[in-house]
PDB file of C-alpha atoms in Angstrom:
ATOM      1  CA  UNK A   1      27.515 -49.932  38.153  1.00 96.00           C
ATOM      2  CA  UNK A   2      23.382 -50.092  38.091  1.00 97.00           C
ATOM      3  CA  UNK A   3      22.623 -48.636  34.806  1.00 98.00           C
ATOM      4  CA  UNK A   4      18.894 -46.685  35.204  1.00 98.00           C
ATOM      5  CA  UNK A   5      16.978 -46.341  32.280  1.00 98.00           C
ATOM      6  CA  UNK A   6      14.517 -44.100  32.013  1.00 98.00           C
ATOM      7  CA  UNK A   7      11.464 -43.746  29.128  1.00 97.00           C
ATOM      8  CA  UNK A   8      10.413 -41.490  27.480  1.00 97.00           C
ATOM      9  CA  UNK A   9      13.329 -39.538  26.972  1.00 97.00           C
ATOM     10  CA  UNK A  10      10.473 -36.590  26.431  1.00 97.00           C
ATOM     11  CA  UNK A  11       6.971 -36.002  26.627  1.00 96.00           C
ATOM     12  CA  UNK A  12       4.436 -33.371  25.991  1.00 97.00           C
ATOM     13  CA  UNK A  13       1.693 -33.228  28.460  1.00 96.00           C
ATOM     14  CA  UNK A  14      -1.494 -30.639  27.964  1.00 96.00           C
ATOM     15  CA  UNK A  15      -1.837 -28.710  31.430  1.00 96.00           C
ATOM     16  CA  UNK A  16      -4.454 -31.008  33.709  1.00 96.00           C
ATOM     17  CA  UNK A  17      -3.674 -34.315  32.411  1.00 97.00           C
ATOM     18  CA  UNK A  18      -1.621 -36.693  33.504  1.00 97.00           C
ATOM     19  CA  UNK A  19       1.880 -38.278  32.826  1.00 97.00           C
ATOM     20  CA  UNK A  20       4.118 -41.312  33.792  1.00 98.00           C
ATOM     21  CA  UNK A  21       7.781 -41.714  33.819  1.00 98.00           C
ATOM     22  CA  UNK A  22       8.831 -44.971  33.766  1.00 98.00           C
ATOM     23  CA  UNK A  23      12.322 -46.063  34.925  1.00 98.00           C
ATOM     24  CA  UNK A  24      14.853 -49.579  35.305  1.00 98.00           C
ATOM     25  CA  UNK A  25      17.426 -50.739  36.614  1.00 98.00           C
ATOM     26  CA  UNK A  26      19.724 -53.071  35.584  1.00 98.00           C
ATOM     27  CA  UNK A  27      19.371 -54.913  38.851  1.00 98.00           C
ATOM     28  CA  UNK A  28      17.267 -55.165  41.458  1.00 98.00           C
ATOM     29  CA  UNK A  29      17.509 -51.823  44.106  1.00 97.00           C
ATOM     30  CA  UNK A  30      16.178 -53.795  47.036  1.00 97.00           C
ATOM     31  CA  UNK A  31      19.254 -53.685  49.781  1.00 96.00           C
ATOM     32  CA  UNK A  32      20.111 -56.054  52.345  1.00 96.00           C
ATOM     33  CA  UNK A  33      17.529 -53.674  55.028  1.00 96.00           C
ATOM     34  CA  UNK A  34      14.634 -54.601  52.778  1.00 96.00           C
ATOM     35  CA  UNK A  35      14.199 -50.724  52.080  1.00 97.00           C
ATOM     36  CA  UNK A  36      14.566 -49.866  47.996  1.00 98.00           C
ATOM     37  CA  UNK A  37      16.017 -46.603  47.283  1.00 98.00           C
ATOM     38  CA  UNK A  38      14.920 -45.257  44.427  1.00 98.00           C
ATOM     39  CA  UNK A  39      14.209 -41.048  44.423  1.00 98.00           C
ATOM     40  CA  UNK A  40      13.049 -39.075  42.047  1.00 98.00           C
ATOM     41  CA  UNK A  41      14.439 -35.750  41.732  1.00 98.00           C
ATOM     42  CA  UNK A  42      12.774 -33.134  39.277  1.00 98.00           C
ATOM     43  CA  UNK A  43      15.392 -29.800  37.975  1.00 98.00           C
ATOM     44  CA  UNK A  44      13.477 -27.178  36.249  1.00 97.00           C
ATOM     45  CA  UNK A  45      14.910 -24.597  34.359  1.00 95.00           C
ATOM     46  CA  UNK A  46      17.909 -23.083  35.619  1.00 94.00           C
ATOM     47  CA  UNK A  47      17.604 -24.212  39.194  1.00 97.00           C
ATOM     48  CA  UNK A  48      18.860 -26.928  41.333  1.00 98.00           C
ATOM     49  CA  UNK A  49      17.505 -30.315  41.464  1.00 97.00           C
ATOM     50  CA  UNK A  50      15.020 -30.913  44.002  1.00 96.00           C
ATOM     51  CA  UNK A  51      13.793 -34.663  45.126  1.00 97.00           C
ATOM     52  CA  UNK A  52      10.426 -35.190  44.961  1.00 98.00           C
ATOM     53  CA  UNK A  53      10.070 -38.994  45.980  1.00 98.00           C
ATOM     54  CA  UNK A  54      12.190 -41.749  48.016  1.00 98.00           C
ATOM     55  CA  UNK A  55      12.235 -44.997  49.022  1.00 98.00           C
ATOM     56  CA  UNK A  56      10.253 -45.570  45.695  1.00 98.00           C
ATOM     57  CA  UNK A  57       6.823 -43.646  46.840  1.00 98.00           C
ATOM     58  CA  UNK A  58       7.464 -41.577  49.769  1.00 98.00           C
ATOM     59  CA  UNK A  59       6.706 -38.176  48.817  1.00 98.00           C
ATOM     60  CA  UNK A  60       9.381 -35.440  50.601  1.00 97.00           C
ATOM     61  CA  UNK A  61       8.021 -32.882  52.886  1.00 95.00           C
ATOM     62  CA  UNK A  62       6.124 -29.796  49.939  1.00 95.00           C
ATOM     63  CA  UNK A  63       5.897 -31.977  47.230  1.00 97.00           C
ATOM     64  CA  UNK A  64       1.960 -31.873  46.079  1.00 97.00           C
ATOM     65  CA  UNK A  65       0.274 -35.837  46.361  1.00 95.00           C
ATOM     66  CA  UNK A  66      -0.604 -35.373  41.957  1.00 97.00           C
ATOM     67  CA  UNK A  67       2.806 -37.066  42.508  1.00 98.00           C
ATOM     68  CA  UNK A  68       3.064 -40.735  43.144  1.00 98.00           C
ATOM     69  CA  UNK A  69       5.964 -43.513  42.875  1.00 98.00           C
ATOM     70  CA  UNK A  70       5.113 -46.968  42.203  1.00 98.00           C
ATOM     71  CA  UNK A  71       7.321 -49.916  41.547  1.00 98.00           C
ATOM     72  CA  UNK A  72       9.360 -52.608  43.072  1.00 95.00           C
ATOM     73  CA  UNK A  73      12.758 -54.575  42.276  1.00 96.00           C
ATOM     74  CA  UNK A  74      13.921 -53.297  38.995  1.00 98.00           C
ATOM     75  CA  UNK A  75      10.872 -51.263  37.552  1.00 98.00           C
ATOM     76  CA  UNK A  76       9.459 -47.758  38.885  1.00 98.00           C
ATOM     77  CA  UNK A  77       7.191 -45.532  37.899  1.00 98.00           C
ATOM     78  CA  UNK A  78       6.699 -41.730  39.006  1.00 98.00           C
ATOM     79  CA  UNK A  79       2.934 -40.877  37.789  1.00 98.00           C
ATOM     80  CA  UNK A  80       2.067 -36.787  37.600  1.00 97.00           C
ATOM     81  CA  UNK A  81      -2.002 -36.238  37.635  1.00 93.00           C
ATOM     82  CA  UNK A  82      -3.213 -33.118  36.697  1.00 94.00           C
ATOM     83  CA  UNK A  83      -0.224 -31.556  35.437  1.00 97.00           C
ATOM     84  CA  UNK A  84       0.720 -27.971  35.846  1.00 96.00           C
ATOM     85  CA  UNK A  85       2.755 -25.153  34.259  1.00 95.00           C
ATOM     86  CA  UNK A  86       5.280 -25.525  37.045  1.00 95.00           C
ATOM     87  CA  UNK A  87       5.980 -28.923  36.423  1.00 96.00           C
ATOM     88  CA  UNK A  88       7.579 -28.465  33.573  1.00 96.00           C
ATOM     89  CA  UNK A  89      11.635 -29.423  33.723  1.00 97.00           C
ATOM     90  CA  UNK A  90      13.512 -32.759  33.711  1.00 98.00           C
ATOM     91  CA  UNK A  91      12.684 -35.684  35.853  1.00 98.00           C
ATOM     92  CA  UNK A  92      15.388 -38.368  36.637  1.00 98.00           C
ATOM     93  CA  UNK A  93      15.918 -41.470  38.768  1.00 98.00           C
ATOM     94  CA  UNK A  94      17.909 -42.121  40.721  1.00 98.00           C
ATOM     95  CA  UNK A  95      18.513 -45.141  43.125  1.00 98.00           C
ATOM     96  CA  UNK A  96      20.811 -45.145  46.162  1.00 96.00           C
ATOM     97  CA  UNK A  97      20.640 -48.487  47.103  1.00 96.00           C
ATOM     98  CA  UNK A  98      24.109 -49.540  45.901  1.00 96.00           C
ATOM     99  CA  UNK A  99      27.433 -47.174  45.373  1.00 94.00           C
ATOM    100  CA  UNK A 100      27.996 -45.718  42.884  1.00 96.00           C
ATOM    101  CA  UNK A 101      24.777 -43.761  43.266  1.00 97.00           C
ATOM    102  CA  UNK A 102      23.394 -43.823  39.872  1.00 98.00           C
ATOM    103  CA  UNK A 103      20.818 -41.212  37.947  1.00 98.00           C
ATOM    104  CA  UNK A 104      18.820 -42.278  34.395  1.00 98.00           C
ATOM    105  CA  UNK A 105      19.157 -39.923  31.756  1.00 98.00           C
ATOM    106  CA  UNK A 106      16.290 -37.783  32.368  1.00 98.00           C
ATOM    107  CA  UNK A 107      12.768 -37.119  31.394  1.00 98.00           C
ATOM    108  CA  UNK A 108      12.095 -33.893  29.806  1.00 98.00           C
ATOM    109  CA  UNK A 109       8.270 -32.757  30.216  1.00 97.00           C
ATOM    110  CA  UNK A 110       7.084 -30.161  28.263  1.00 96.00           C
ATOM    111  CA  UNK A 111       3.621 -28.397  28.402  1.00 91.00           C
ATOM    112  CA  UNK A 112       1.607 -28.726  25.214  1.00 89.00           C
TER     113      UNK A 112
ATOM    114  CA  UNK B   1      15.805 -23.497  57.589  1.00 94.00           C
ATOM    115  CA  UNK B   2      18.220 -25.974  56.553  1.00 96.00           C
ATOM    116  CA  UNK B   3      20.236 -23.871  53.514  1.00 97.00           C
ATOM    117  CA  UNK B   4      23.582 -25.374  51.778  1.00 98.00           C
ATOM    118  CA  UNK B   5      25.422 -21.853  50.314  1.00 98.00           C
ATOM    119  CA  UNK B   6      27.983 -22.939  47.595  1.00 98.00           C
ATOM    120  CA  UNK B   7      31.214 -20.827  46.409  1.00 98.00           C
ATOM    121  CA  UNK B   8      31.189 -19.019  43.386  1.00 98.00           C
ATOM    122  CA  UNK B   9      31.786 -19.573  39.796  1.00 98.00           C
ATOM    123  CA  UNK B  10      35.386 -20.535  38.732  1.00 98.00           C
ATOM    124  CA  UNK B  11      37.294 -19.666  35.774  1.00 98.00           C
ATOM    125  CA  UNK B  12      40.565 -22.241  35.473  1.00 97.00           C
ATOM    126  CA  UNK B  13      43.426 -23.015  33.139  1.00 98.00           C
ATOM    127  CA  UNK B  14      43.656 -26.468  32.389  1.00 97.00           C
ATOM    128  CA  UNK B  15      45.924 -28.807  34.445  1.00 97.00           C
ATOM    129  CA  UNK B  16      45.252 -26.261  37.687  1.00 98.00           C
ATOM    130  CA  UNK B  17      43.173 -27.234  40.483  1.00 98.00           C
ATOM    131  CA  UNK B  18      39.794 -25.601  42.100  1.00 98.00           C
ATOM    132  CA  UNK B  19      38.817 -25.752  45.245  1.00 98.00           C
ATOM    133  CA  UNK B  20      34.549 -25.539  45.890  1.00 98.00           C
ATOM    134  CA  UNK B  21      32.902 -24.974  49.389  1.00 98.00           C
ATOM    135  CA  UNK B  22      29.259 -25.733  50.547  1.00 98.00           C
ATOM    136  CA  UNK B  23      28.520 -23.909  53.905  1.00 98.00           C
ATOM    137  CA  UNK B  24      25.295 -25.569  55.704  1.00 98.00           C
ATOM    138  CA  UNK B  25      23.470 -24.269  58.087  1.00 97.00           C
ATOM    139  CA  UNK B  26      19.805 -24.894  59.971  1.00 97.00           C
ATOM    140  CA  UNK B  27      20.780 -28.507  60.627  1.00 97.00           C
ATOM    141  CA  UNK B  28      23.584 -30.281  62.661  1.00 97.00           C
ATOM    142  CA  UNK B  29      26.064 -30.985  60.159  1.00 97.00           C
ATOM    143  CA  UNK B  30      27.296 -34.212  61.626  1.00 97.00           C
ATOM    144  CA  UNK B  31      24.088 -35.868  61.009  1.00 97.00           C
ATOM    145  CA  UNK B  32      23.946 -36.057  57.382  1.00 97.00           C
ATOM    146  CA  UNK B  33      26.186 -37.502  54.789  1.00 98.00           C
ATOM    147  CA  UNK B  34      27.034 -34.669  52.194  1.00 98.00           C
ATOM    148  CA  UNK B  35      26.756 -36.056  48.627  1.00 98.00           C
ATOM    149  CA  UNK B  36      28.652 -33.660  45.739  1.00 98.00           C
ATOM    150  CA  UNK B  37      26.951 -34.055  41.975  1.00 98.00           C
ATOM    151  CA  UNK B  38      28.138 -33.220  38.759  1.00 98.00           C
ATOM    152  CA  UNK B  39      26.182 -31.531  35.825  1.00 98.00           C
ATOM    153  CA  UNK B  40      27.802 -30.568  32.354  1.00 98.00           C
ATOM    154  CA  UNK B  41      26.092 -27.846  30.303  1.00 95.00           C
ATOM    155  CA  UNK B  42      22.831 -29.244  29.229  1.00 95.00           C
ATOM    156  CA  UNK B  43      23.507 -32.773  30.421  1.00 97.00           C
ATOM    157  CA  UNK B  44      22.071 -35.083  33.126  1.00 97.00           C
ATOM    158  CA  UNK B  45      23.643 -35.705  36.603  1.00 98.00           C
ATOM    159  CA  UNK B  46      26.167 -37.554  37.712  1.00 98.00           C
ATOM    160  CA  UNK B  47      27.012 -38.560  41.604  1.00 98.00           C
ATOM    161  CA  UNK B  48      30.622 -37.583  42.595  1.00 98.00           C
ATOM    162  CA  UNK B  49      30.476 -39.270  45.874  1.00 98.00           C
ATOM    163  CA  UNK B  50      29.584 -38.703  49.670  1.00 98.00           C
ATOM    164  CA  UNK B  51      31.381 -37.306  53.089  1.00 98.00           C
ATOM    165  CA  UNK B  52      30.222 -37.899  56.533  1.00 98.00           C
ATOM    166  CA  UNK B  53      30.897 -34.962  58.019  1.00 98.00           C
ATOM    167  CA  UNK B  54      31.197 -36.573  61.685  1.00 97.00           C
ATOM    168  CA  UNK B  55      34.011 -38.758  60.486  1.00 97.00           C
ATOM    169  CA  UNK B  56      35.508 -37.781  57.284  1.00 97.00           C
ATOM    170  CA  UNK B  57      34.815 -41.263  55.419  1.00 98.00           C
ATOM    171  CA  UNK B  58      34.308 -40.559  52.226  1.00 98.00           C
ATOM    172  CA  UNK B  59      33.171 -42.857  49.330  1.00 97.00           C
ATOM    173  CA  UNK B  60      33.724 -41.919  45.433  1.00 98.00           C
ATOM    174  CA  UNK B  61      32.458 -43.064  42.351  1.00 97.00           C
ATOM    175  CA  UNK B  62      35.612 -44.863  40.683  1.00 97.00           C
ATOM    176  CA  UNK B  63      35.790 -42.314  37.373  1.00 96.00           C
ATOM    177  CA  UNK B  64      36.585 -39.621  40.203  1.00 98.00           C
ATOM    178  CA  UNK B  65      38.835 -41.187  42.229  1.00 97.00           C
ATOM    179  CA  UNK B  66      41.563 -39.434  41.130  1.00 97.00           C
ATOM    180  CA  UNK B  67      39.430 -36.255  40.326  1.00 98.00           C
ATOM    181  CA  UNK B  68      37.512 -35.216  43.338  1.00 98.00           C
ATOM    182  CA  UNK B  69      38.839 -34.946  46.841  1.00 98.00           C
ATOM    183  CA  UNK B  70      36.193 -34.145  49.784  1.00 98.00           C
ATOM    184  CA  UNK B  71      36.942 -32.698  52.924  1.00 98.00           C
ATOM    185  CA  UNK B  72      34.307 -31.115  55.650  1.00 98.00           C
ATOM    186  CA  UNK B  73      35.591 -28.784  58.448  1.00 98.00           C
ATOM    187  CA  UNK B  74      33.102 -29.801  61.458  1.00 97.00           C
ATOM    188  CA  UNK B  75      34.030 -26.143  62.614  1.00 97.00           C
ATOM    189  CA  UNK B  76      32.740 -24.201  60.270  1.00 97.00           C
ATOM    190  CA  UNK B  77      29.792 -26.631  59.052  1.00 98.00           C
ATOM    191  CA  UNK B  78      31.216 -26.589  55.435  1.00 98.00           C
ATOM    192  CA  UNK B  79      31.591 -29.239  52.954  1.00 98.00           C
ATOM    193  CA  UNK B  80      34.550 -28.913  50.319  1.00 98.00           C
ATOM    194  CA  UNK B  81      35.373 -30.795  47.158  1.00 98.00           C
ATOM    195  CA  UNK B  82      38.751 -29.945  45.588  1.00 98.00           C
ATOM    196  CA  UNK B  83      39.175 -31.115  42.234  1.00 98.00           C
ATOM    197  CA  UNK B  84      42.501 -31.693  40.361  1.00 98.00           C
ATOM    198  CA  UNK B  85      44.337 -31.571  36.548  1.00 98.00           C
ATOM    199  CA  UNK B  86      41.735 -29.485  35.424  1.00 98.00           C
ATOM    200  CA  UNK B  87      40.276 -29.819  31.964  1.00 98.00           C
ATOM    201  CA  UNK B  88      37.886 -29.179  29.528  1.00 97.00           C
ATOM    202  CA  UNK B  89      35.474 -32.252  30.615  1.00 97.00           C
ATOM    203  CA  UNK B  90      35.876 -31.019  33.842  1.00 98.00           C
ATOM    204  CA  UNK B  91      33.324 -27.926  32.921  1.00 98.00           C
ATOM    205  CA  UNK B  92      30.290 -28.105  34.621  1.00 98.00           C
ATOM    206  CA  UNK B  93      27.723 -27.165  37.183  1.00 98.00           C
ATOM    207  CA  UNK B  94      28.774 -28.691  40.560  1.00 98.00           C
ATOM    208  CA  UNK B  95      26.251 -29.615  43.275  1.00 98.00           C
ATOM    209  CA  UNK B  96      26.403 -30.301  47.437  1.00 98.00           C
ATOM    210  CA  UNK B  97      23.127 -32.008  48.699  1.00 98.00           C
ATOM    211  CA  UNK B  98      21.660 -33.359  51.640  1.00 96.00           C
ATOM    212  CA  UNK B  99      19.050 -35.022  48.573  1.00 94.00           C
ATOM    213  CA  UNK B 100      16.312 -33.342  50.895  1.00 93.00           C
ATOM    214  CA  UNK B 101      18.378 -29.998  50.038  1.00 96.00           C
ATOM    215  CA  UNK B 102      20.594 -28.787  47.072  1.00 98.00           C
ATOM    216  CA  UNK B 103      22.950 -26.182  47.447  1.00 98.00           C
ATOM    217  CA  UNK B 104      22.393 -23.461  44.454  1.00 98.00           C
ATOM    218  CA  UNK B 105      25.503 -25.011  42.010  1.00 98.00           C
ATOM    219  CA  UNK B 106      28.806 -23.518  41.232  1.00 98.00           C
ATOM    220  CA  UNK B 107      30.142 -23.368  37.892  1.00 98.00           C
ATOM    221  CA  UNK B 108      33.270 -24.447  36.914  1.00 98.00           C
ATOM    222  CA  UNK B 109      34.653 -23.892  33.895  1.00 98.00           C
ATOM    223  CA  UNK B 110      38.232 -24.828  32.588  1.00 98.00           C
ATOM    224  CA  UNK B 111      39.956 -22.506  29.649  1.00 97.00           C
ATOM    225  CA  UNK B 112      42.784 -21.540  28.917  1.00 94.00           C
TER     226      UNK B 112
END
């Protein structure tokens, strides 16, 4: 199984700055279509997860552009600019490239 | 609006088995894989595996092989993931998702 690894395991961001997640796998996500399916997905308190990127930078339909996904091969990075109160929660991985479908641990933000 | 409307929370004895449903509507179900994802209390998430609903193929992740069955009834447009010897690890939040969409989670939990 791909093994995602994501860092920090937690950060504390102050409300209009920014923040980066980074996040690798243990092999490279780029399938046999040339596509690399990575997502990010984002669960805040209580709810259900919700993706926020795929295909490594392609932001789904509602998500605000003060998110970005960057990255290529093994290492990704989902960047937050001017962060705000509702983006507090947990941010994972997750790549779909290869089954099993695998998620990192999670990245909690918190708002200092 | 494309809305995925899980079952309610379970309360099991250990060694019984539970039965979940995920009822989609505002999309042809046929189109889109349904993907089933497992969350234990204050934990990360973990994919179960996928249906295509046109077909019935399903694939699993190998720890649930013998855990997780998953149906879809083309009929009704709902998704179903039946899950056997119930037991304490088995506790946990369970999701459908179309990854653009999330059903809202139905709890499971195992005790005798």
């Amino acid at each position: 199984d791909i093994v995602m690894t994501q860092t920090p395991l937690s950060l504390s961001v102050a409300i209009g700055q920014s923040a980066s997640i980074s996040c690798k796998s243990s092999q490279s996500l780029k399938y046999s279509d040339g596509k690399t399916y990575l997502n990010w997905v984002f669960q805040s308190p209580g709810q259900s997860p919700k993706r926020l990127i795929y295909q490594v930078s392609k932001l789904d339909s509602g998500v605000p552009d003060r998110f970005s996904g960057t990255g290529s091969e093994t290492d990704f990075t989902l960047k937050i600019s001017r962060v705000e109160a509702e983006d507090l929660g947990v941010y994972y991985c997750c790549q779909g490239s290869y089954s099993p479908l695998t998620f990192g641990s999670g990245t909690k933000l918190e708002i200092k | 609006e494309v809305l995925l409307q899980q079952s309610g929370a379970e309360l099991v004895r250990p060694g019984s088995s539970v039965k979940i449903s995920c009822k989609a509507s505002g999309y042809t179900f046929t189109d889109y894989y349904m993907h089933w994802v497992k969350q234990r209390p204050e934990q990360g998430l973990v994919w179960i595996g996928r249906i295509n609903p046109a077909n019935g193929n399903t694939v699993y992740a190998e720890k649930f092989k013998s855990k997780a069955t998953l149906t879809a009834d083309k009929s009704s447009n709902t998704a179903y993931m039946q899950l056997s010897s119930l037991t304490s690890e088995d506790t946990a939040t369970y999701f459908c998702t179309r990854w653009t969409y999330w059903g809202q989670g139905t709890l499971v939990t195992v005790s005798s």
